[in-house]
Short mmCIF file of C-alpha atoms and ligand atoms in Angstrom, two decimals:
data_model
loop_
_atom_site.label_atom_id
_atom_site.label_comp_id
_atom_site.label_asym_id
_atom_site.label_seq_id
_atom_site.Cartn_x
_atom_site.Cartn_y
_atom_site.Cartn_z
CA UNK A 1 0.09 19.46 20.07
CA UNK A 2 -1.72 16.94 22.15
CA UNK A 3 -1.60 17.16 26.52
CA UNK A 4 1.24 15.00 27.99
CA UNK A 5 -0.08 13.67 31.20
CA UNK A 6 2.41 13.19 34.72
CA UNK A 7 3.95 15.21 36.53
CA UNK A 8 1.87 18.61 36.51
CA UNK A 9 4.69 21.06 37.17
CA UNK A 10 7.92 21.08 35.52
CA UNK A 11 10.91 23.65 34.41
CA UNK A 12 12.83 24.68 31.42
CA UNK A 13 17.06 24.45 31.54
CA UNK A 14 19.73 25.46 28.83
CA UNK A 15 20.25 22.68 25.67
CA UNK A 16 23.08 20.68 26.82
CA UNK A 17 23.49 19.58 23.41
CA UNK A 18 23.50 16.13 24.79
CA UNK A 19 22.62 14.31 27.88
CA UNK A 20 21.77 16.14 30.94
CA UNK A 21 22.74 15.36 34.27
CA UNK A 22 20.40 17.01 37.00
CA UNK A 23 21.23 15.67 39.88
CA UNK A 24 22.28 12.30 39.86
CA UNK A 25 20.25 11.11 36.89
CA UNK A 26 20.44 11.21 33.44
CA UNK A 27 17.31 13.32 31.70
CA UNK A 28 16.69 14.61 28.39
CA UNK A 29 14.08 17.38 27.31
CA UNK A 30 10.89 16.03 25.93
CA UNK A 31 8.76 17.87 24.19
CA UNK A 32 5.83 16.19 23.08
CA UNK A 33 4.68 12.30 23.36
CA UNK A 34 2.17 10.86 20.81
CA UNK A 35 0.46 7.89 22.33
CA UNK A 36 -0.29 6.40 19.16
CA UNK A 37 1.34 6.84 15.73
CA UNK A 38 0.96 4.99 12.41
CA UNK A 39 3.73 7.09 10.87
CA UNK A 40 6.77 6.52 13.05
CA UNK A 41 7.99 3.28 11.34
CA UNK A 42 6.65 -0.56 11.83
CA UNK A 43 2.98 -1.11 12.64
CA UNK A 44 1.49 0.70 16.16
CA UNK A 45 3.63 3.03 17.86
CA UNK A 46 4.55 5.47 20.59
CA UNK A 47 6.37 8.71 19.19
CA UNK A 48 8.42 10.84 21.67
CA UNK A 49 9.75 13.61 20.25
CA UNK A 50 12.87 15.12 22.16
CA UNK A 51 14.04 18.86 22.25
CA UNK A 52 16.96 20.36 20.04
CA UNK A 53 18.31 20.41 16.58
CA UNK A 54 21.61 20.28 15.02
CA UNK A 55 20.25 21.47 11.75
CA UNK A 56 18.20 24.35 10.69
CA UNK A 57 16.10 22.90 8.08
CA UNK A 58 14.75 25.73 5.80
CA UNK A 59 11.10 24.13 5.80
CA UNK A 60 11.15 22.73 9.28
CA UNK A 61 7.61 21.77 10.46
CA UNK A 62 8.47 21.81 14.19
CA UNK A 63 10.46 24.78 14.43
CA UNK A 64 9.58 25.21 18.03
CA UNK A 65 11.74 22.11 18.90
CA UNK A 66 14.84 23.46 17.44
CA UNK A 67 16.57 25.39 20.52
CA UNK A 68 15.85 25.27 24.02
CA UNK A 69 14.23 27.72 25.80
CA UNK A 70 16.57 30.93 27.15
CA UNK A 71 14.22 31.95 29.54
CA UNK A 72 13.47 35.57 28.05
CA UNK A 73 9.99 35.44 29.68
CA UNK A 74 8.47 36.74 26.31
CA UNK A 75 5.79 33.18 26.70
CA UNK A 76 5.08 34.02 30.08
CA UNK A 77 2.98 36.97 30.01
CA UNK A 78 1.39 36.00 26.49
CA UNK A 79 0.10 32.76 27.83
CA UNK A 80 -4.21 32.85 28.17
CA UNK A 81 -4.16 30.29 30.57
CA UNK A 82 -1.66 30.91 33.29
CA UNK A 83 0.41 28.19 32.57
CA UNK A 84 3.57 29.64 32.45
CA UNK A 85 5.24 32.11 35.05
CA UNK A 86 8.90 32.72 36.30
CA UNK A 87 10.75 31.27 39.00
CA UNK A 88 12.70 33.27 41.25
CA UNK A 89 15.65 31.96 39.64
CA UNK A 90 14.49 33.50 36.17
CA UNK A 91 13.35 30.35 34.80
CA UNK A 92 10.17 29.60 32.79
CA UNK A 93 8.04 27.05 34.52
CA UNK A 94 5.63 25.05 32.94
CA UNK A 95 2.54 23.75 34.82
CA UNK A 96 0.74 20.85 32.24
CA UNK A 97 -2.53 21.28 34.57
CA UNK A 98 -3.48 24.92 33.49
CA UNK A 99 -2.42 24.06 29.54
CA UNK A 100 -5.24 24.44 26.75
CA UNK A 101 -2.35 23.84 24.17
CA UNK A 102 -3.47 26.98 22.46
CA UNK A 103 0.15 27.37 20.65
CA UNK A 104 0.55 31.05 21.73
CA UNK A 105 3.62 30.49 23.60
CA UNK A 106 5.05 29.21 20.54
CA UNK A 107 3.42 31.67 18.17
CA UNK A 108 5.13 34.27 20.32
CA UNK A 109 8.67 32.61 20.49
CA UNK A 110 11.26 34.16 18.75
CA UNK A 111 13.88 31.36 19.90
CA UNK A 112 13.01 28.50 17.72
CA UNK A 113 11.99 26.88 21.10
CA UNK A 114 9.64 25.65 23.37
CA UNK A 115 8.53 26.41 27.04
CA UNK A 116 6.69 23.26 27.18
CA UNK A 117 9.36 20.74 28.00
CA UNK A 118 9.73 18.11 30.66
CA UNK A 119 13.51 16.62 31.99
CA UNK A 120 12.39 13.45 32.36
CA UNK A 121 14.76 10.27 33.24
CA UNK A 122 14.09 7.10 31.07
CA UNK A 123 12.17 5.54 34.32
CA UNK A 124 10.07 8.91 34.35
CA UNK A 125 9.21 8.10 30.49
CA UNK A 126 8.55 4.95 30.31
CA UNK A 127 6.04 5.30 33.31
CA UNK A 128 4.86 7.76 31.44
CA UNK A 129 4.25 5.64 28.26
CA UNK A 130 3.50 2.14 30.03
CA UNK A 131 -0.31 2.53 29.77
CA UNK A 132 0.23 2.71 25.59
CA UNK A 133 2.85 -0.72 25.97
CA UNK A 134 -0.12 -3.36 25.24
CA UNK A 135 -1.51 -1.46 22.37
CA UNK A 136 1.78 -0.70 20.56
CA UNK A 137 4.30 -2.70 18.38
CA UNK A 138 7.26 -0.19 20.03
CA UNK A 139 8.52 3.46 21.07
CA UNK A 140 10.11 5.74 17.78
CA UNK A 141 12.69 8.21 19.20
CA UNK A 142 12.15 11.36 17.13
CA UNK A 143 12.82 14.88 17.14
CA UNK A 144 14.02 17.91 17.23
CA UNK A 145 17.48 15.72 17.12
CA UNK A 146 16.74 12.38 18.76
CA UNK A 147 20.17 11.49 18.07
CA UNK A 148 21.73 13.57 20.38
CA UNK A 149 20.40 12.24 23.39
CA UNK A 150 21.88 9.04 22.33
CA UNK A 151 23.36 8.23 26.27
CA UNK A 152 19.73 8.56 27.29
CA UNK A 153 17.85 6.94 24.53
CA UNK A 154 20.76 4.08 25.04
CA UNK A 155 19.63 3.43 28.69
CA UNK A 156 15.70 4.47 27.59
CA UNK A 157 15.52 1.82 24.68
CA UNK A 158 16.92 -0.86 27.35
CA UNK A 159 13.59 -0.49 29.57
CA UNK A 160 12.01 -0.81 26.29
CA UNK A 161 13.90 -4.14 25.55
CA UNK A 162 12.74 -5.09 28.77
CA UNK A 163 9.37 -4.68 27.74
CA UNK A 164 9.14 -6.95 24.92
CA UNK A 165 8.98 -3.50 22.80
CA UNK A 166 10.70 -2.64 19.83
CA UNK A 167 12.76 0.79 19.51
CA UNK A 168 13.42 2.90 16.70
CA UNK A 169 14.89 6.40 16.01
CA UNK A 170 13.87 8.89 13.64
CA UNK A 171 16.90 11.24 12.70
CA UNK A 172 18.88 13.71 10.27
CA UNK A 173 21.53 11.12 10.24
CA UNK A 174 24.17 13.95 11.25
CA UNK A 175 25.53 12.03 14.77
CA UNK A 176 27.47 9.38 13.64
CA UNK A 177 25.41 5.93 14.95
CA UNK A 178 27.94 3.17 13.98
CA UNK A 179 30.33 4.16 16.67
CA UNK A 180 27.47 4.01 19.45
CA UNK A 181 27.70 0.42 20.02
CA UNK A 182 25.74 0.50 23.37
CA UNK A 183 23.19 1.86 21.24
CA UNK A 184 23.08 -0.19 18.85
CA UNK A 185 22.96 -3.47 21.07
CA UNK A 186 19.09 -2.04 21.86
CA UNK A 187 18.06 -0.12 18.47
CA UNK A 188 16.00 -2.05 16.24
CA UNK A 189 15.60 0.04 13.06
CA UNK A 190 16.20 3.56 12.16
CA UNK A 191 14.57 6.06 9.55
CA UNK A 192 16.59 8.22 8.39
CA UNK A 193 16.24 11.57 6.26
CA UNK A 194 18.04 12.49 3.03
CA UNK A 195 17.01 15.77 2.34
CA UNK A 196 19.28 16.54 -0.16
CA UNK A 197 21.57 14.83 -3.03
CA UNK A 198 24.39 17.13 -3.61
CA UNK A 199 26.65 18.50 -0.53
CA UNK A 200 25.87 22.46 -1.61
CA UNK A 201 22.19 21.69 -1.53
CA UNK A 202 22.10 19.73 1.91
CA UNK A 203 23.80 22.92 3.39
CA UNK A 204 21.59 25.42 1.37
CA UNK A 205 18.44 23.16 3.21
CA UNK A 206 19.91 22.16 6.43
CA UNK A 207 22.91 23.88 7.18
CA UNK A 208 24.94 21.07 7.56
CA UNK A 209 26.97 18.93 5.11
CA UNK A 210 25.45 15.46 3.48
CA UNK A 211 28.27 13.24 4.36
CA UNK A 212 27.17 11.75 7.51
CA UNK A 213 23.30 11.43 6.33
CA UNK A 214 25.05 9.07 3.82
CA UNK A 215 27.56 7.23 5.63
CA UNK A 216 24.73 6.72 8.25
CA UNK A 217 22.15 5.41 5.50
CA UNK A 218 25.03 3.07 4.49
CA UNK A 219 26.01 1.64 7.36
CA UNK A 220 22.49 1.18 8.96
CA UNK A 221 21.16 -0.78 5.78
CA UNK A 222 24.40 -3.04 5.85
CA UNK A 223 23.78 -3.94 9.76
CA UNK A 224 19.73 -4.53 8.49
CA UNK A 225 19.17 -1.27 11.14
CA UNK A 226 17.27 0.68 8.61
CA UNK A 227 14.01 0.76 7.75
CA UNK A 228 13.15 3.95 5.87
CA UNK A 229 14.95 6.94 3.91
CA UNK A 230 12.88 9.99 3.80
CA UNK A 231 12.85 12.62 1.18
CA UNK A 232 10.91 15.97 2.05
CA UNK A 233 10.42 16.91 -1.38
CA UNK A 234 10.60 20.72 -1.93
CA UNK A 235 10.86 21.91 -6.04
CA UNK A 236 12.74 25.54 -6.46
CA UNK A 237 15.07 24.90 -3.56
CA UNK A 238 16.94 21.88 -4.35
CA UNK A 239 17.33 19.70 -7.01
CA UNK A 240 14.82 16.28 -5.91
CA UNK A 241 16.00 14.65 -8.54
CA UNK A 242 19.34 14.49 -7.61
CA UNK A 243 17.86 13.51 -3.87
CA UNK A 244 16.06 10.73 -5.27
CA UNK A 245 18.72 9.34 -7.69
CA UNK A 246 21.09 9.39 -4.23
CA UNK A 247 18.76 7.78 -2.14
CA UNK A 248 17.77 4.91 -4.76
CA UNK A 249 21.29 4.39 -4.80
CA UNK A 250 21.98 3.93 -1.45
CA UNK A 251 18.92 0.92 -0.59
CA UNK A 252 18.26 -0.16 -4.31
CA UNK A 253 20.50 -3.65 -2.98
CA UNK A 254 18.39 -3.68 0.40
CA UNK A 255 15.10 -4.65 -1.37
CA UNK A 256 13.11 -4.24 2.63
CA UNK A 257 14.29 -0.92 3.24
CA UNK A 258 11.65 1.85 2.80
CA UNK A 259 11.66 5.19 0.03
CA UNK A 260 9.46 7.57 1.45
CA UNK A 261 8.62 10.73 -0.64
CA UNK A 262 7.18 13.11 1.64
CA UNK A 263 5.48 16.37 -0.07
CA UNK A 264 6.68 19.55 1.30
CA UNK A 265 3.24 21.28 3.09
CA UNK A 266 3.42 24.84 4.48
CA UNK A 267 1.52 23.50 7.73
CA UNK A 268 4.18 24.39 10.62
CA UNK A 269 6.64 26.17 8.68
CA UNK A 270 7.89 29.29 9.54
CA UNK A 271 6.25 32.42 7.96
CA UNK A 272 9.17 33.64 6.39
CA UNK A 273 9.08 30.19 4.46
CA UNK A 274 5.76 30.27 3.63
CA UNK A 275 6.30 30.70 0.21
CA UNK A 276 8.32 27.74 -0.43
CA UNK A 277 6.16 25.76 -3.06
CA UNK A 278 4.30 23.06 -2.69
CA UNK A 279 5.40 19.66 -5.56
CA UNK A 280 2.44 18.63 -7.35
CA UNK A 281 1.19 15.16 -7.74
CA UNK A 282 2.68 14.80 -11.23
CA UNK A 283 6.18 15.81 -9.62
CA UNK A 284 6.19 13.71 -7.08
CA UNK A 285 4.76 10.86 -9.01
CA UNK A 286 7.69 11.16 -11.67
CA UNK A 287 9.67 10.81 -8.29
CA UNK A 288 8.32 7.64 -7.46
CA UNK A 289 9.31 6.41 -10.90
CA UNK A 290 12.90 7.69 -10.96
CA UNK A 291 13.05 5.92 -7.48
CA UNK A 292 11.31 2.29 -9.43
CA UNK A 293 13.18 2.91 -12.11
CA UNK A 294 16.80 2.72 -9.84
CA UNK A 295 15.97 -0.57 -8.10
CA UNK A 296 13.59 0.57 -5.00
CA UNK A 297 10.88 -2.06 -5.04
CA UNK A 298 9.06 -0.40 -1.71
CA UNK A 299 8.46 3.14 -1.88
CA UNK A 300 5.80 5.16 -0.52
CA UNK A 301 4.72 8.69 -1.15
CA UNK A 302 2.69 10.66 0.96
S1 SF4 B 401 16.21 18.00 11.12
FE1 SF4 B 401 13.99 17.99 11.42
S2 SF4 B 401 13.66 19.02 13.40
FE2 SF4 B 401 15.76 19.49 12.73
S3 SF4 B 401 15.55 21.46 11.68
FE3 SF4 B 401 15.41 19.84 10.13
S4 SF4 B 401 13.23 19.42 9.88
FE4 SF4 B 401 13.49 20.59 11.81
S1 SF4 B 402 9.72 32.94 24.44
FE1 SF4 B 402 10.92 31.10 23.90
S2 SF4 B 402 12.98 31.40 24.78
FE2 SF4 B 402 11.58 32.92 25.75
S3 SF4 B 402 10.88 31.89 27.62
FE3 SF4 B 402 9.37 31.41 26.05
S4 SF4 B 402 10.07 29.46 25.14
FE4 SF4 B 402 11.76 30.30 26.32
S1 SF4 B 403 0.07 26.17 24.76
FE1 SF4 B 403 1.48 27.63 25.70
S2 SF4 B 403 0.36 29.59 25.73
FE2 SF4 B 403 -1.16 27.97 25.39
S3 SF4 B 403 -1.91 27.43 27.44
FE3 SF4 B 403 -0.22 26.03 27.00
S4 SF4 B 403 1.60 27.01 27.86
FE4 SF4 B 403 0.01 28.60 27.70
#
């Protein structure tokens, strides 16, 4: 994980589950900023990845960003570089100046979460970012859930209108984005993930049900709001082929949208998971076909 710079000293708090109100303003946990991404949609871009999941993907990559932190204290004392402690108040706090981003802390989590989060309000993190702003093509949302921070990102992705910036969201597709109108007055594009083609194995993966993946991969390509599906492809647990024929469905009319086919790697995942296999190239490149062969003239596997 790369060293946010800012404010040196910050502290963990409970997942709302949605926007988070201390004091007066509006903050949302971030986790992790990446100054400069290649990956996170169109061109040059910023990639700040917020804190929290609503789904429990078997092969997550970023497990840490799952749950927020409960403030057990199990980090604190495992931590090389005194980084951590505890409040009075029995809270983790997190001090960015002492951080070697060794990973222990998460290594020794047990929670699924992270200690290493800053509240920040959308003035805080686009301050934070403005250095990057004549270098980058626009900020991607991502996650964790980006989606459900979608007050904040709503009043974040303004500033970044203001800017001359574009703004995208990575998500699961599970909140429901056609009803956020605010939203979508200042949200460019969005990428979203199918990670499954039939309803048993999207909750055998994910834990939660296709239907709003879909509707949101629908509706986003009819508004010309999407710009990527993404398929994490994983052989033995579900059946990719059925992923594939779904998603080549869904933006075979929508010639601009994006297919990426993503190969499942065991880098990040959990150990339990660690013998989840990895495609080969043939399988993935039979993939690409089924995809070509459904109408998807711009896929990309990687
Ligand atoms: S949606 Fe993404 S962040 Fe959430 S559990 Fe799945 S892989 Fe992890
Ligand atoms: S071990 Fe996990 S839940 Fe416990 S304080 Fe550290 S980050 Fe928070
Ligand atoms: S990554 Fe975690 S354990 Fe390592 S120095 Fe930073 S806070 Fe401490």
């Amino acid at each position: 994980m790369r060293k946010e710079s800012g404010d040196s000293v910050v502290s963990c708090s409970a997942w709302t589950g949605g926007k988070e109100d201390i004091g007066k303003e509006m903050r949302a946990p971030v986790n992790k900023i990446i100054p400069f991404s290649a990956v996170d949609g169109y061109g040059n871009r910023t990639a700040v990845f917020f804190q929290g999941c609503n789904q429990n993907c078997l092969y997550c990559h970023n497990p840490e960003t799952i749950q927020e932190c409960i403030h057990c204290g199990a980090c604190v004392t495992t931590c090389p570089a005194g980084a951590l402690s505890l409040s009075d108040a029995g809270r983790v706090v997190y001090d960015i100046s002492k951080c070697c981003n060794c990973d222990t802390c998460l290594k020794t989590c047990t929670n699924n979460a992270s200690p290493r989060i800053r509240h920040m309000t959308s003035k805080e993190l686009l301050e934070e970012i403005r250095a990057y702003l004549p270098f980058i093509d626009g900020v991607t949302a991502s996650g964790g859930e980006c989606s459900l921070r979608s007050d904040f990102l709503t009043e974040f992705f303004e500033r970044i209108k203001k800017e001359k910036k574009t703004a995208y969201m990575d998500t699961n597709g599970q909140i429901p984005l056609w009803d956020k109108k605010e939203l979508l007055a200042v949200l460019d594009k969005t990428m979203i993930d199918l990670k499954a083609g039939t309803e048993e194995d999207h909750r055998k993966l994910t834990g939660m049900g296709l239907e709003n993946p879909v509707e949101n991969i629908r509706r986003m390509a009819a508004i010309g709001k999407l710009y990527e599906i993404r398929t994490v492809v994983v052989p033995d647990v579900v059946d990719n082929a059925r992923t594939v024929a779904l998603g080549a469905s869904l933006i075979a009319d929508v010639p601009d949208v994006r297919y990426k086919l993503i190969k499942f790697r065991h880098y990040g995942v959990r150990s339990e998971y660690a013998g989840i296999k990895e495609p080969s190239d043939a399988v993935m490149e039979e993939l690409r076909e089924l995809a070509a062969a459904k109408g998807v003239k711009n896929i990309v596997v990687t």
